Short mmCIF file of C-alpha atoms in Angstrom, two decimals:
data_model
loop_
_atom_site.label_atom_id
_atom_site.label_comp_id
_atom_site.label_asym_id
_atom_site.label_seq_id
_atom_site.Cartn_x
_atom_site.Cartn_y
_atom_site.Cartn_z
CA ASP G 1 0.09 0.07 -0.07
CA THR G 2 1.59 3.38 -0.96
CA ALA G 3 1.76 5.76 1.62
CA VAL G 4 1.83 9.02 -0.71
CA SER G 5 0.19 8.45 -4.11
CA GLN G 6 -0.10 10.87 -6.69
CA THR G 7 -1.73 10.75 -10.10
CA PRO G 8 -0.86 10.90 -13.07
CA LYS G 9 2.73 9.67 -13.11
CA TYR G 10 3.06 11.60 -16.39
CA LEU G 11 1.33 14.34 -18.07
CA VAL G 12 2.02 15.69 -21.29
CA THR G 13 -0.10 18.76 -22.49
CA GLN G 14 -0.45 21.63 -24.68
CA MET G 15 0.11 25.30 -23.65
CA GLY G 16 -2.66 27.01 -22.33
CA ASN G 17 -4.48 23.83 -21.17
CA ASP G 18 -5.83 23.39 -17.51
CA LYS G 19 -4.60 20.46 -15.75
CA SER G 20 -4.80 18.89 -12.20
CA ILE G 21 -2.51 16.51 -10.30
CA LYS G 22 -4.15 14.46 -7.36
CA CYS G 23 -2.47 13.37 -4.13
CA GLU G 24 -3.38 11.24 -1.52
CA GLN G 25 -1.91 10.03 1.73
CA ASN G 26 -2.95 7.01 3.79
CA LEU G 27 -0.45 7.72 6.85
CA GLY G 28 -3.13 9.85 8.65
CA HIS G 29 -0.57 12.78 8.70
CA ASP G 30 -2.10 16.53 9.40
CA THR G 31 0.29 18.18 7.01
CA MET G 32 0.55 17.89 3.11
CA TYR G 33 2.88 19.72 0.76
CA TRP G 34 3.62 20.33 -2.92
CA TYR G 35 6.96 20.62 -4.42
CA LYS G 36 8.50 21.46 -7.77
CA GLN G 37 11.62 20.16 -9.01
CA ASP G 38 12.97 21.62 -12.23
CA SER G 39 15.31 20.65 -14.84
CA LYS G 40 18.22 21.44 -12.89
CA LYS G 41 17.04 19.28 -9.88
CA PHE G 42 16.54 22.18 -7.59
CA LEU G 43 13.58 21.26 -5.35
CA LYS G 44 11.49 23.88 -3.87
CA ILE G 45 8.27 23.93 -1.78
CA MET G 46 5.20 25.44 -3.33
CA PHE G 47 2.42 25.05 -0.85
CA SER G 48 1.98 23.40 2.47
CA TYR G 49 -1.42 22.61 4.17
CA ASN G 50 -2.05 21.87 7.90
CA ASN G 51 -5.33 20.06 8.64
CA LYS G 52 -6.77 21.66 5.38
CA GLU G 53 -5.48 25.09 5.86
CA LEU G 54 -3.16 26.80 3.83
CA ILE G 55 0.10 27.49 5.89
CA ILE G 56 2.86 28.13 3.24
CA ASN G 57 2.32 29.70 -0.22
CA GLU G 58 5.63 30.52 -1.55
CA THR G 59 5.96 32.68 -4.68
CA VAL G 60 4.00 30.97 -7.29
CA PRO G 61 1.73 32.36 -9.87
CA ASN G 62 -1.99 32.29 -9.07
CA ARG G 63 -2.42 30.12 -11.89
CA PHE G 64 -1.51 27.17 -9.41
CA SER G 65 -4.17 26.48 -6.97
CA PRO G 66 -4.15 23.68 -4.41
CA LYS G 67 -7.18 22.29 -2.93
CA SER G 68 -7.61 20.06 0.21
CA PRO G 69 -10.99 18.47 0.50
CA ASP G 70 -9.93 16.63 3.47
CA LYS G 71 -6.62 15.79 5.53
CA ALA G 72 -5.77 12.92 3.22
CA HIS G 73 -6.02 14.66 -0.05
CA LEU G 74 -4.04 17.75 -1.56
CA ASN G 75 -4.69 18.23 -5.35
CA LEU G 76 -2.84 20.86 -7.49
CA HIS G 77 -4.74 22.52 -10.18
CA ILE G 78 -2.84 24.47 -12.87
CA ASN G 79 -4.69 27.07 -15.21
CA SER G 80 -3.27 28.26 -18.50
CA LEU G 81 0.03 26.09 -18.69
CA GLU G 82 3.17 27.51 -19.58
CA LEU G 83 6.42 25.87 -21.07
CA GLY G 84 7.96 27.09 -17.96
CA ASP G 85 5.62 24.78 -15.97
CA SER G 86 7.49 21.72 -17.11
CA ALA G 87 9.08 20.17 -14.30
CA VAL G 88 8.60 17.21 -11.74
CA TYR G 89 5.91 17.84 -9.23
CA PHE G 90 6.10 16.23 -5.87
CA CYS G 91 3.64 15.82 -3.01
CA ALA G 92 4.52 15.16 0.38
CA SER G 93 3.04 14.75 3.77
CA SER G 94 4.44 14.72 7.34
CA GLN G 95 2.74 13.96 10.72
CA VAL G 96 2.79 17.42 11.91
CA LEU G 97 3.71 20.76 10.67
CA GLY G 98 7.27 21.09 11.33
CA ASP G 99 8.24 17.52 11.53
CA ALA G 100 11.52 16.90 10.03
CA GLU G 101 10.37 13.46 8.34
CA ALA G 102 8.23 14.10 5.19
CA PHE G 103 7.19 11.01 3.01
CA PHE G 104 7.07 11.86 -0.72
CA GLY G 105 5.10 10.81 -3.55
CA GLN G 106 6.86 9.18 -6.76
CA GLY G 107 6.38 12.77 -8.50
CA THR G 108 4.48 13.72 -11.55
CA ARG G 109 6.45 14.58 -14.68
CA LEU G 110 4.51 17.43 -16.48
CA THR G 111 5.75 18.34 -19.83
CA VAL G 112 4.06 21.54 -21.57
CA VAL G 113 4.64 21.49 -25.33
CA LEU O 1 15.63 30.37 7.12
CA ALA O 2 18.95 28.57 6.93
CA LYS O 3 20.94 28.58 3.70
CA THR O 4 22.80 25.62 3.05
CA THR O 5 25.87 24.75 0.79
CA GLN O 6 27.02 21.38 -0.28
CA PRO O 7 29.59 20.11 -2.79
CA ILE O 8 27.71 19.58 -5.83
CA SER O 9 29.34 16.18 -6.50
CA MET O 10 31.26 13.36 -5.00
CA ASP O 11 32.63 10.06 -6.07
CA SER O 12 33.57 7.16 -4.07
CA TYR O 13 34.40 3.49 -4.50
CA GLU O 14 32.42 0.68 -3.08
CA GLY O 15 32.96 -0.17 0.51
CA GLN O 16 34.26 3.06 1.50
CA GLU O 17 32.93 5.30 4.21
CA VAL O 18 31.74 8.68 2.50
CA ASN O 19 31.45 11.90 4.44
CA ILE O 20 29.43 14.82 2.80
CA THR O 21 29.38 18.23 4.61
CA CYS O 22 27.01 20.88 4.48
CA SER O 23 27.72 24.31 5.77
CA HIS O 24 24.71 26.44 7.25
CA ASN O 25 26.31 29.59 8.65
CA ASN O 26 23.25 31.33 9.44
CA ILE O 27 21.15 28.42 11.17
CA ALA O 28 18.93 29.77 13.88
CA THR O 29 19.07 28.73 17.39
CA ASN O 30 16.21 26.20 17.23
CA ASP O 31 16.71 24.96 13.73
CA TYR O 32 17.51 21.03 13.37
CA ILE O 33 19.41 19.72 10.43
CA THR O 34 18.03 17.23 8.27
CA TRP O 35 19.25 15.08 5.50
CA TYR O 36 17.24 13.42 2.65
CA GLN O 37 18.38 11.24 -0.04
CA GLN O 38 16.80 11.08 -3.54
CA PHE O 39 17.20 8.27 -6.25
CA PRO O 40 16.44 9.00 -9.84
CA SER O 41 12.82 9.26 -10.78
CA GLN O 42 11.86 9.22 -7.10
CA GLY O 43 10.73 11.36 -4.33
CA PRO O 44 13.30 12.50 -1.66
CA ARG O 45 13.31 10.09 1.31
CA PHE O 46 14.36 11.17 4.72
CA ILE O 47 17.65 9.71 6.24
CA ILE O 48 18.62 11.48 9.56
CA GLN O 49 18.08 14.57 11.73
CA GLY O 50 19.99 16.15 14.34
CA TYR O 51 20.43 19.32 16.47
CA LYS O 52 24.14 18.81 18.01
CA THR O 53 26.78 16.38 18.60
CA LYS O 54 26.31 12.97 16.88
CA VAL O 55 23.21 10.98 15.85
CA THR O 56 23.43 7.46 14.41
CA ASN O 57 20.75 5.49 12.98
CA GLU O 58 20.95 2.06 10.73
CA VAL O 59 21.38 4.22 7.46
CA ALA O 60 23.77 6.91 8.57
CA SER O 61 25.58 8.94 11.14
CA LEU O 62 25.23 13.01 11.55
CA PHE O 63 28.02 15.01 13.10
CA ILE O 64 27.22 18.64 14.07
CA PRO O 65 29.99 20.59 15.85
CA ALA O 66 29.29 22.84 18.90
CA ASP O 67 29.07 26.05 16.61
CA ARG O 68 26.42 24.35 14.39
CA LYS O 69 27.69 26.11 11.36
CA SER O 70 28.18 22.83 9.56
CA SER O 71 27.26 19.09 9.50
CA THR O 72 28.77 16.04 8.12
CA LEU O 73 26.49 13.06 6.82
CA SER O 74 28.54 10.05 7.19
CA LEU O 75 27.73 6.74 4.81
CA PRO O 76 29.75 3.71 6.14
CA ARG O 77 30.87 1.31 3.67
CA VAL O 78 28.74 2.66 0.58
CA SER O 79 27.54 0.22 -2.19
CA LEU O 80 26.26 1.06 -5.44
CA SER O 81 22.64 1.40 -4.51
CA ASP O 82 23.94 4.36 -2.53
CA THR O 83 24.32 6.29 -5.60
CA ALA O 84 21.91 9.27 -5.13
CA VAL O 85 21.53 13.02 -4.39
CA TYR O 86 21.83 13.93 -0.69
CA TYR O 87 20.20 16.93 0.59
CA CYS O 88 20.82 18.87 3.43
CA LEU O 89 18.30 21.29 5.17
CA GLY O 90 18.14 23.53 8.10
CA GLY O 91 15.18 24.69 9.82
CA TYR O 92 12.05 22.68 10.23
CA GLN O 93 9.57 24.06 7.19
CA LYS O 94 11.44 22.02 4.53
CA VAL O 95 11.12 25.05 2.42
CA THR O 96 13.90 24.39 -0.09
CA PHE O 97 16.25 21.45 -0.87
CA GLY O 98 18.87 23.36 -2.44
CA THR O 99 20.80 21.47 -5.41
CA GLY O 100 22.20 18.67 -3.29
CA THR O 101 25.36 16.65 -3.54
CA LYS O 102 25.22 13.79 -6.20
CA LEU O 103 27.03 10.76 -4.94
CA GLN O 104 28.32 8.43 -7.45
CA VAL O 105 29.59 5.05 -6.00
CA ILE O 106 32.20 3.26 -8.34
CA PRO O 107 32.53 -0.29 -8.47
#
């Protein structure tokens, strides 16, 4: 049973489209995150949610909108996709906010053409 | 937030001990130091965390000197499967992982 699962694993789409990436964790954790890893492998946080509340919102275009319907899910919706959005997006969770150990999903490789 | 600096890459032969040092000059008093490992096409995986002195688990050891301006991750007797990128983080928010150290283990 996968602890943090995200779908899809690969996503290829055209510029201007809207797409969503889903994330679910079955660990009972309170906190969930979205990270973006670019082509240079630099991994940076985008959002974090604690008990469905937005805690961290880094400098991310407002075309990116996270949604947390419940503690176990944190989805990422992206509007009007641009070439620069191509990256690997990782979802993660930790037991509580500030917990050092976070569990990551396998990643979603988004390619915008 | 503590800014961390690590070597971009390292090579090591199988069976050797590998030490990866990270500098974090502006680490805050209450910040912990955390290390993650990432294999290609996978998400990062937590390895170890420490505040000061030495911490050891089944995977690695972490050495933090008294001034806490640096830390050293020690991997005993590496194998080919330890080839990965290793990230050092300061602080608790896990805001940014930096570029990490790419460790290549050679047969």
